[in-house]
Amino acid sequence: SYVLTQAPSLTVAPGQTARITCGGNSIGSKSVHWYQQKPGQAPVLVIHDDSDRPSGISERFSGSNSGNTATLTIIRVEAGDEADYYCQVWDSDYGHPYVFGTGTQVTVL
Amino acid sequence: QVQLHESGPGLVKPSQTLSLTCSVSGGSISTGSFYWSWIRQPAGKGLEWIGRIYTSGSTDYNPSLKSRLTISLDTPKNQVSLKLTSVTAADTAVYYCARTIKTIDTDWFDPWGQGTLVTVSS
């Protein structure tokens, strides 16, 4: 099955830029979606289709996807951005159409 | 806007059947180009897609759970149900339901319910 790899953790200082990566074989040929999950809460969609931001999501969140790596970028990081972030793709080639990344825990420190 | 709310027993004995309900408000489960999915997350771990049901009632399941899983729609009640038989401790997790946005070449999940913790223990 298709595998999405994320770094387990990332620490970023307030006001700086966080770049969260999601690696997969030729992931650039797929559409990537990103979710933010704060402790004790359900995941929330922050980016869909590589770079589209849902209504209500801060403009500080953006996404890109090329080659074997998709990236979620958060500029001017705030304490409230501290969360786990998961990437996700849809893949029709497998009997398991939805694949999630392993997740990256972002700490703001 | 659409809101989802999961409910069901928080404790299930090993070998028994886990039954959960997802109540949907703010929209009909039988209209639109949507799937309704179940996703679970063991404590401290990542997300695992369990299965989905289309507005027509057709289903797709995670192959690893397929033999134990049933997902159904209760259209009059605007609810989506999950039944997982022969549970073990490995099925202990927070279970989420999520509306699945279906497009030509990709799907994504939005919104999600708040989740419900199910513990399998005697």
mmCIF file of C-alpha atoms in Angstrom:
data_model
loop_
_atom_site.group_PDB
_atom_site.id
_atom_site.type_symbol
_atom_site.label_atom_id
_atom_site.label_comp_id
_atom_site.label_asym_id
_atom_site.label_seq_id
_atom_site.Cartn_x
_atom_site.Cartn_y
_atom_site.Cartn_z
ATOM 1 C CA SER A 1 0.000 0.000 0.000
ATOM 2 C CA TYR A 2 0.994 3.624 -0.432
ATOM 3 C CA VAL A 3 3.068 5.059 2.427
ATOM 4 C CA LEU A 4 3.252 8.664 3.603
ATOM 5 C CA THR A 5 6.190 9.594 5.834
ATOM 6 C CA GLN A 6 6.312 12.554 8.200
ATOM 7 C CA ALA A 7 8.930 13.623 10.724
ATOM 8 C CA PRO A 8 7.651 12.758 14.223
ATOM 9 C CA SER A 9 8.271 16.189 15.683
ATOM 10 C CA LEU A 10 9.144 19.769 14.889
ATOM 11 C CA THR A 11 9.942 22.604 17.265
ATOM 12 C CA VAL A 12 9.542 26.191 16.118
ATOM 13 C CA ALA A 13 9.835 29.527 17.870
ATOM 14 C CA PRO A 14 6.886 31.916 17.985
ATOM 15 C CA GLY A 15 6.835 34.216 14.984
ATOM 16 C CA GLN A 16 8.972 31.905 12.900
ATOM 17 C CA THR A 17 7.966 29.674 9.980
ATOM 18 C CA ALA A 18 7.122 25.995 10.334
ATOM 19 C CA ARG A 19 7.528 23.706 7.334
ATOM 20 C CA ILE A 20 5.939 20.291 7.813
ATOM 21 C CA THR A 21 6.782 17.748 5.159
ATOM 22 C CA CYS A 22 5.005 14.648 3.905
ATOM 23 C CA GLY A 23 6.989 12.223 1.780
ATOM 24 C CA GLY A 24 5.600 9.691 -0.657
ATOM 25 C CA ASN A 25 6.514 8.078 -3.942
ATOM 26 C CA SER A 26 5.590 10.596 -6.678
ATOM 27 C CA ILE A 27 3.283 12.354 -4.242
ATOM 28 C CA GLY A 28 3.400 15.341 -6.580
ATOM 29 C CA SER A 29 1.052 13.429 -8.878
ATOM 30 C CA LYS A 30 -1.559 13.177 -6.132
ATOM 31 C CA SER A 31 -3.664 15.711 -4.279
ATOM 32 C CA VAL A 32 -2.609 16.145 -0.669
ATOM 33 C CA HIS A 33 -4.797 17.249 2.210
ATOM 34 C CA TRP A 34 -3.668 18.411 5.652
ATOM 35 C CA TYR A 35 -5.331 18.192 9.058
ATOM 36 C CA GLN A 36 -4.545 19.892 12.348
ATOM 37 C CA GLN A 37 -5.313 17.992 15.542
ATOM 38 C CA LYS A 38 -4.988 19.771 18.858
ATOM 39 C CA PRO A 39 -4.735 17.687 22.060
ATOM 40 C CA GLY A 40 -8.027 16.040 22.936
ATOM 41 C CA GLN A 41 -9.757 17.367 19.842
ATOM 42 C CA ALA A 42 -10.833 16.001 16.475
ATOM 43 C CA PRO A 43 -8.777 16.705 13.367
ATOM 44 C CA VAL A 44 -9.627 19.848 11.411
ATOM 45 C CA LEU A 45 -9.003 20.275 7.696
ATOM 46 C CA VAL A 46 -6.545 23.132 7.086
ATOM 47 C CA ILE A 47 -5.525 22.532 3.452
ATOM 48 C CA HIS A 48 -7.114 20.483 0.656
ATOM 49 C CA ASP A 49 -5.997 19.827 -2.895
ATOM 50 C CA ASP A 50 -2.368 20.638 -2.103
ATOM 51 C CA SER A 51 -2.857 24.342 -1.460
ATOM 52 C CA ASP A 52 -6.539 25.303 -1.065
ATOM 53 C CA ARG A 53 -7.520 26.760 2.263
ATOM 54 C CA PRO A 54 -11.033 26.072 3.600
ATOM 55 C CA SER A 55 -13.149 28.959 4.747
ATOM 56 C CA GLY A 56 -12.168 30.038 8.247
ATOM 57 C CA ILE A 57 -8.581 28.794 8.107
ATOM 58 C CA SER A 58 -5.912 31.415 8.689
ATOM 59 C CA GLU A 59 -3.987 32.755 5.701
ATOM 60 C CA ARG A 60 -0.851 31.845 7.630
ATOM 61 C CA PHE A 61 -1.396 28.256 6.459
ATOM 62 C CA SER A 62 -0.337 27.296 2.953
ATOM 63 C CA GLY A 63 0.582 24.145 1.090
ATOM 64 C CA SER A 64 2.677 22.951 -1.820
ATOM 65 C CA ASN A 65 3.334 19.620 -3.485
ATOM 66 C CA SER A 66 5.994 18.504 -5.947
ATOM 67 C CA GLY A 67 8.081 15.458 -6.703
ATOM 68 C CA ASN A 68 8.198 13.184 -3.689
ATOM 69 C CA THR A 69 7.378 15.797 -1.027
ATOM 70 C CA ALA A 70 4.331 17.801 -0.001
ATOM 71 C CA THR A 71 4.771 20.666 2.442
ATOM 72 C CA LEU A 72 2.461 22.468 4.846
ATOM 73 C CA THR A 73 3.861 25.883 5.741
ATOM 74 C CA ILE A 74 2.770 27.951 8.702
ATOM 75 C CA ILE A 75 4.130 31.485 8.810
ATOM 76 C CA ARG A 76 4.276 33.692 11.889
ATOM 77 C CA VAL A 77 3.728 30.678 14.125
ATOM 78 C CA GLU A 78 1.609 31.216 17.235
ATOM 79 C CA ALA A 79 1.216 29.211 20.422
ATOM 80 C CA GLY A 80 -2.229 28.173 19.207
ATOM 81 C CA ASP A 81 -0.656 26.354 16.248
ATOM 82 C CA GLU A 82 0.795 23.740 18.580
ATOM 83 C CA ALA A 83 -0.783 20.488 17.406
ATOM 84 C CA ASP A 84 -0.300 17.286 15.483
ATOM 85 C CA TYR A 85 -0.472 17.659 11.719
ATOM 86 C CA TYR A 86 -1.403 14.830 9.356
ATOM 87 C CA CYS A 87 -1.209 14.634 5.600
ATOM 88 C CA GLN A 88 -3.631 12.472 3.608
ATOM 89 C CA VAL A 89 -4.050 11.306 0.046
ATOM 90 C CA TRP A 90 -6.656 9.383 -1.891
ATOM 91 C CA ASP A 91 -5.372 6.560 -4.008
ATOM 92 C CA SER A 92 -7.619 4.484 -6.229
ATOM 93 C CA ASP A 93 -4.970 1.891 -6.973
ATOM 94 C CA TYR A 94 -5.337 0.153 -3.664
ATOM 95 C CA GLY A 95 -8.261 -1.406 -1.843
ATOM 96 C CA HIS A 96 -7.543 1.043 0.910
ATOM 97 C CA PRO A 97 -8.307 4.389 -0.758
ATOM 98 C CA TYR A 98 -7.377 6.737 2.065
ATOM 99 C CA VAL A 99 -3.851 6.957 3.399
ATOM 100 C CA PHE A 100 -2.771 9.157 6.285
ATOM 101 C CA GLY A 101 0.731 10.252 7.076
ATOM 102 C CA THR A 102 2.328 9.269 10.351
ATOM 103 C CA GLY A 103 1.810 12.721 11.800
ATOM 104 C CA THR A 104 4.116 15.530 12.946
ATOM 105 C CA GLN A 105 3.852 16.988 16.409
ATOM 106 C CA VAL A 106 4.572 20.707 16.244
ATOM 107 C CA THR A 107 5.793 22.342 19.429
ATOM 108 C CA VAL A 108 5.952 26.109 19.713
ATOM 109 C CA LEU A 109 8.760 27.031 22.053
ATOM 110 C CA GLN B 1 -23.179 24.083 8.714
ATOM 111 C CA VAL B 2 -22.972 20.313 8.897
ATOM 112 C CA GLN B 3 -22.155 18.885 12.298
ATOM 113 C CA LEU B 4 -21.465 15.274 13.252
ATOM 114 C CA HIS B 5 -21.810 13.644 16.654
ATOM 115 C CA GLU B 6 -20.711 10.106 17.506
ATOM 116 C CA SER B 7 -22.339 8.078 20.251
ATOM 117 C CA GLY B 8 -22.253 4.574 21.644
ATOM 118 C CA PRO B 9 -20.972 2.446 24.512
ATOM 119 C CA GLY B 10 -17.591 3.467 25.834
ATOM 120 C CA LEU B 11 -16.753 -0.049 27.005
ATOM 121 C CA VAL B 12 -17.113 -3.258 25.020
ATOM 122 C CA LYS B 13 -16.084 -6.743 26.116
ATOM 123 C CA PRO B 14 -13.670 -8.776 24.007
ATOM 124 C CA SER B 15 -15.332 -10.901 21.306
ATOM 125 C CA GLN B 16 -18.476 -8.751 21.412
ATOM 126 C CA THR B 17 -19.772 -6.265 18.846
ATOM 127 C CA LEU B 18 -18.898 -2.585 18.867
ATOM 128 C CA SER B 19 -21.833 -0.447 17.705
ATOM 129 C CA LEU B 20 -21.577 3.295 17.115
ATOM 130 C CA THR B 21 -23.893 5.926 15.675
ATOM 131 C CA CYS B 22 -23.007 9.172 13.949
ATOM 132 C CA SER B 23 -25.814 11.730 14.067
ATOM 133 C CA VAL B 24 -25.635 14.354 11.350
ATOM 134 C CA SER B 25 -27.229 17.781 11.631
ATOM 135 C CA GLY B 26 -27.309 20.721 9.244
ATOM 136 C CA GLY B 27 -27.560 18.564 6.138
ATOM 137 C CA SER B 28 -28.995 15.332 4.763
ATOM 138 C CA ILE B 29 -26.870 12.180 4.594
ATOM 139 C CA SER B 30 -28.725 11.068 1.480
ATOM 140 C CA THR B 31 -27.951 14.013 -0.792
ATOM 141 C CA GLY B 32 -24.855 15.487 -2.368
ATOM 142 C CA SER B 33 -21.599 14.019 -3.602
ATOM 143 C CA PHE B 34 -20.449 12.820 -0.227
ATOM 144 C CA TYR B 35 -19.296 9.695 1.450
ATOM 145 C CA TRP B 36 -19.618 9.256 5.193
ATOM 146 C CA SER B 37 -16.524 7.696 6.697
ATOM 147 C CA TRP B 38 -15.438 6.195 9.971
ATOM 148 C CA ILE B 39 -11.856 6.752 11.112
ATOM 149 C CA ARG B 40 -10.193 5.637 14.327
ATOM 150 C CA GLN B 41 -7.188 6.637 16.371
ATOM 151 C CA PRO B 42 -5.626 4.519 19.127
ATOM 152 C CA ALA B 43 -4.274 6.552 22.012
ATOM 153 C CA GLY B 44 -1.044 8.286 21.071
ATOM 154 C CA LYS B 45 -1.127 6.913 17.537
ATOM 155 C CA GLY B 46 -2.117 7.981 14.050
ATOM 156 C CA LEU B 47 -5.315 7.923 12.058
ATOM 157 C CA GLU B 48 -6.707 4.774 10.436
ATOM 158 C CA TRP B 49 -9.531 4.852 7.893
ATOM 159 C CA ILE B 50 -12.110 2.187 8.724
ATOM 160 C CA GLY B 51 -14.667 2.426 5.939
ATOM 161 C CA ARG B 52 -17.141 4.614 4.075
ATOM 162 C CA ILE B 53 -20.684 4.632 2.784
ATOM 163 C CA TYR B 54 -22.022 6.617 -0.143
ATOM 164 C CA THR B 55 -25.337 8.424 -0.199
ATOM 165 C CA SER B 56 -26.643 5.528 -2.328
ATOM 166 C CA GLY B 57 -25.756 3.057 0.405
ATOM 167 C CA SER B 58 -22.774 1.462 -1.332
ATOM 168 C CA THR B 59 -19.854 0.741 0.967
ATOM 169 C CA ASP B 60 -16.083 0.327 0.927
ATOM 170 C CA TYR B 61 -14.128 -1.085 3.830
ATOM 171 C CA ASN B 62 -10.529 -1.200 4.979
ATOM 172 C CA PRO B 63 -9.379 -4.667 3.859
ATOM 173 C CA SER B 64 -7.919 -5.344 7.304
ATOM 174 C CA LEU B 65 -11.360 -4.919 8.909
ATOM 175 C CA LYS B 66 -13.672 -5.967 6.095
ATOM 176 C CA SER B 67 -14.644 -9.361 7.498
ATOM 177 C CA ARG B 68 -15.858 -7.796 10.770
ATOM 178 C CA LEU B 69 -17.301 -4.510 9.601
ATOM 179 C CA THR B 70 -20.707 -3.187 8.600
ATOM 180 C CA ILE B 71 -21.487 0.470 7.880
ATOM 181 C CA SER B 72 -25.051 1.520 7.144
ATOM 182 C CA LEU B 73 -27.269 4.566 6.708
ATOM 183 C CA ASP B 74 -30.468 5.317 8.625
ATOM 184 C CA THR B 75 -31.879 7.963 6.339
ATOM 185 C CA PRO B 76 -35.036 8.848 8.342
ATOM 186 C CA LYS B 77 -32.889 9.462 11.420
ATOM 187 C CA ASN B 78 -30.061 11.082 9.412
ATOM 188 C CA GLN B 79 -27.557 8.752 11.034
ATOM 189 C CA VAL B 80 -24.616 6.626 9.961
ATOM 190 C CA SER B 81 -23.915 3.443 11.890
ATOM 191 C CA LEU B 82 -20.856 1.286 12.409
ATOM 192 C CA LYS B 83 -20.784 -2.282 13.653
ATOM 193 C CA LEU B 84 -17.516 -4.096 14.296
ATOM 194 C CA THR B 85 -17.761 -7.695 15.433
ATOM 195 C CA SER B 86 -15.396 -9.894 17.429
ATOM 196 C CA VAL B 87 -13.510 -6.992 18.947
ATOM 197 C CA THR B 88 -10.176 -7.280 20.708
ATOM 198 C CA ALA B 89 -8.024 -4.881 22.681
ATOM 199 C CA ALA B 90 -6.499 -3.789 19.379
ATOM 200 C CA ASP B 91 -9.825 -2.149 18.529
ATOM 201 C CA THR B 92 -9.540 0.236 21.475
ATOM 202 C CA ALA B 93 -9.454 3.734 20.008
ATOM 203 C CA VAL B 94 -11.217 7.036 19.564
ATOM 204 C CA TYR B 95 -13.686 6.564 16.725
ATOM 205 C CA TYR B 96 -14.527 9.504 14.472
ATOM 206 C CA CYS B 97 -17.115 9.917 11.785
ATOM 207 C CA ALA B 98 -16.357 12.384 9.017
ATOM 208 C CA ARG B 99 -18.080 13.690 5.938
ATOM 209 C CA THR B 100 -15.981 12.743 2.949
ATOM 210 C CA ILE B 101 -15.877 15.273 0.129
ATOM 211 C CA LYS B 102 -15.814 13.378 -3.151
ATOM 212 C CA THR B 103 -14.337 14.918 -6.293
ATOM 213 C CA ILE B 104 -13.196 13.508 -9.631
ATOM 214 C CA ASP B 105 -9.660 12.712 -8.563
ATOM 215 C CA THR B 106 -9.464 13.021 -4.800
ATOM 216 C CA ASP B 107 -11.423 12.906 -1.549
ATOM 217 C CA TRP B 108 -10.912 14.580 1.799
ATOM 218 C CA PHE B 109 -12.582 14.662 5.207
ATOM 219 C CA ASP B 110 -14.506 17.699 6.409
ATOM 220 C CA PRO B 111 -15.962 18.116 8.947
ATOM 221 C CA TRP B 112 -15.230 15.524 11.615
ATOM 222 C CA GLY B 113 -17.258 14.601 14.655
ATOM 223 C CA GLN B 114 -15.764 15.161 18.078
ATOM 224 C CA GLY B 115 -14.968 11.462 18.423
ATOM 225 C CA THR B 116 -15.943 8.831 20.942
ATOM 226 C CA LEU B 117 -13.570 6.661 22.949
ATOM 227 C CA VAL B 118 -14.226 2.935 22.843
ATOM 228 C CA THR B 119 -12.313 0.672 25.181
ATOM 229 C CA VAL B 120 -12.313 -3.087 24.693
ATOM 230 C CA SER B 121 -11.839 -4.753 28.039
ATOM 231 C CA SER B 122 -13.411 -7.427 30.194
#
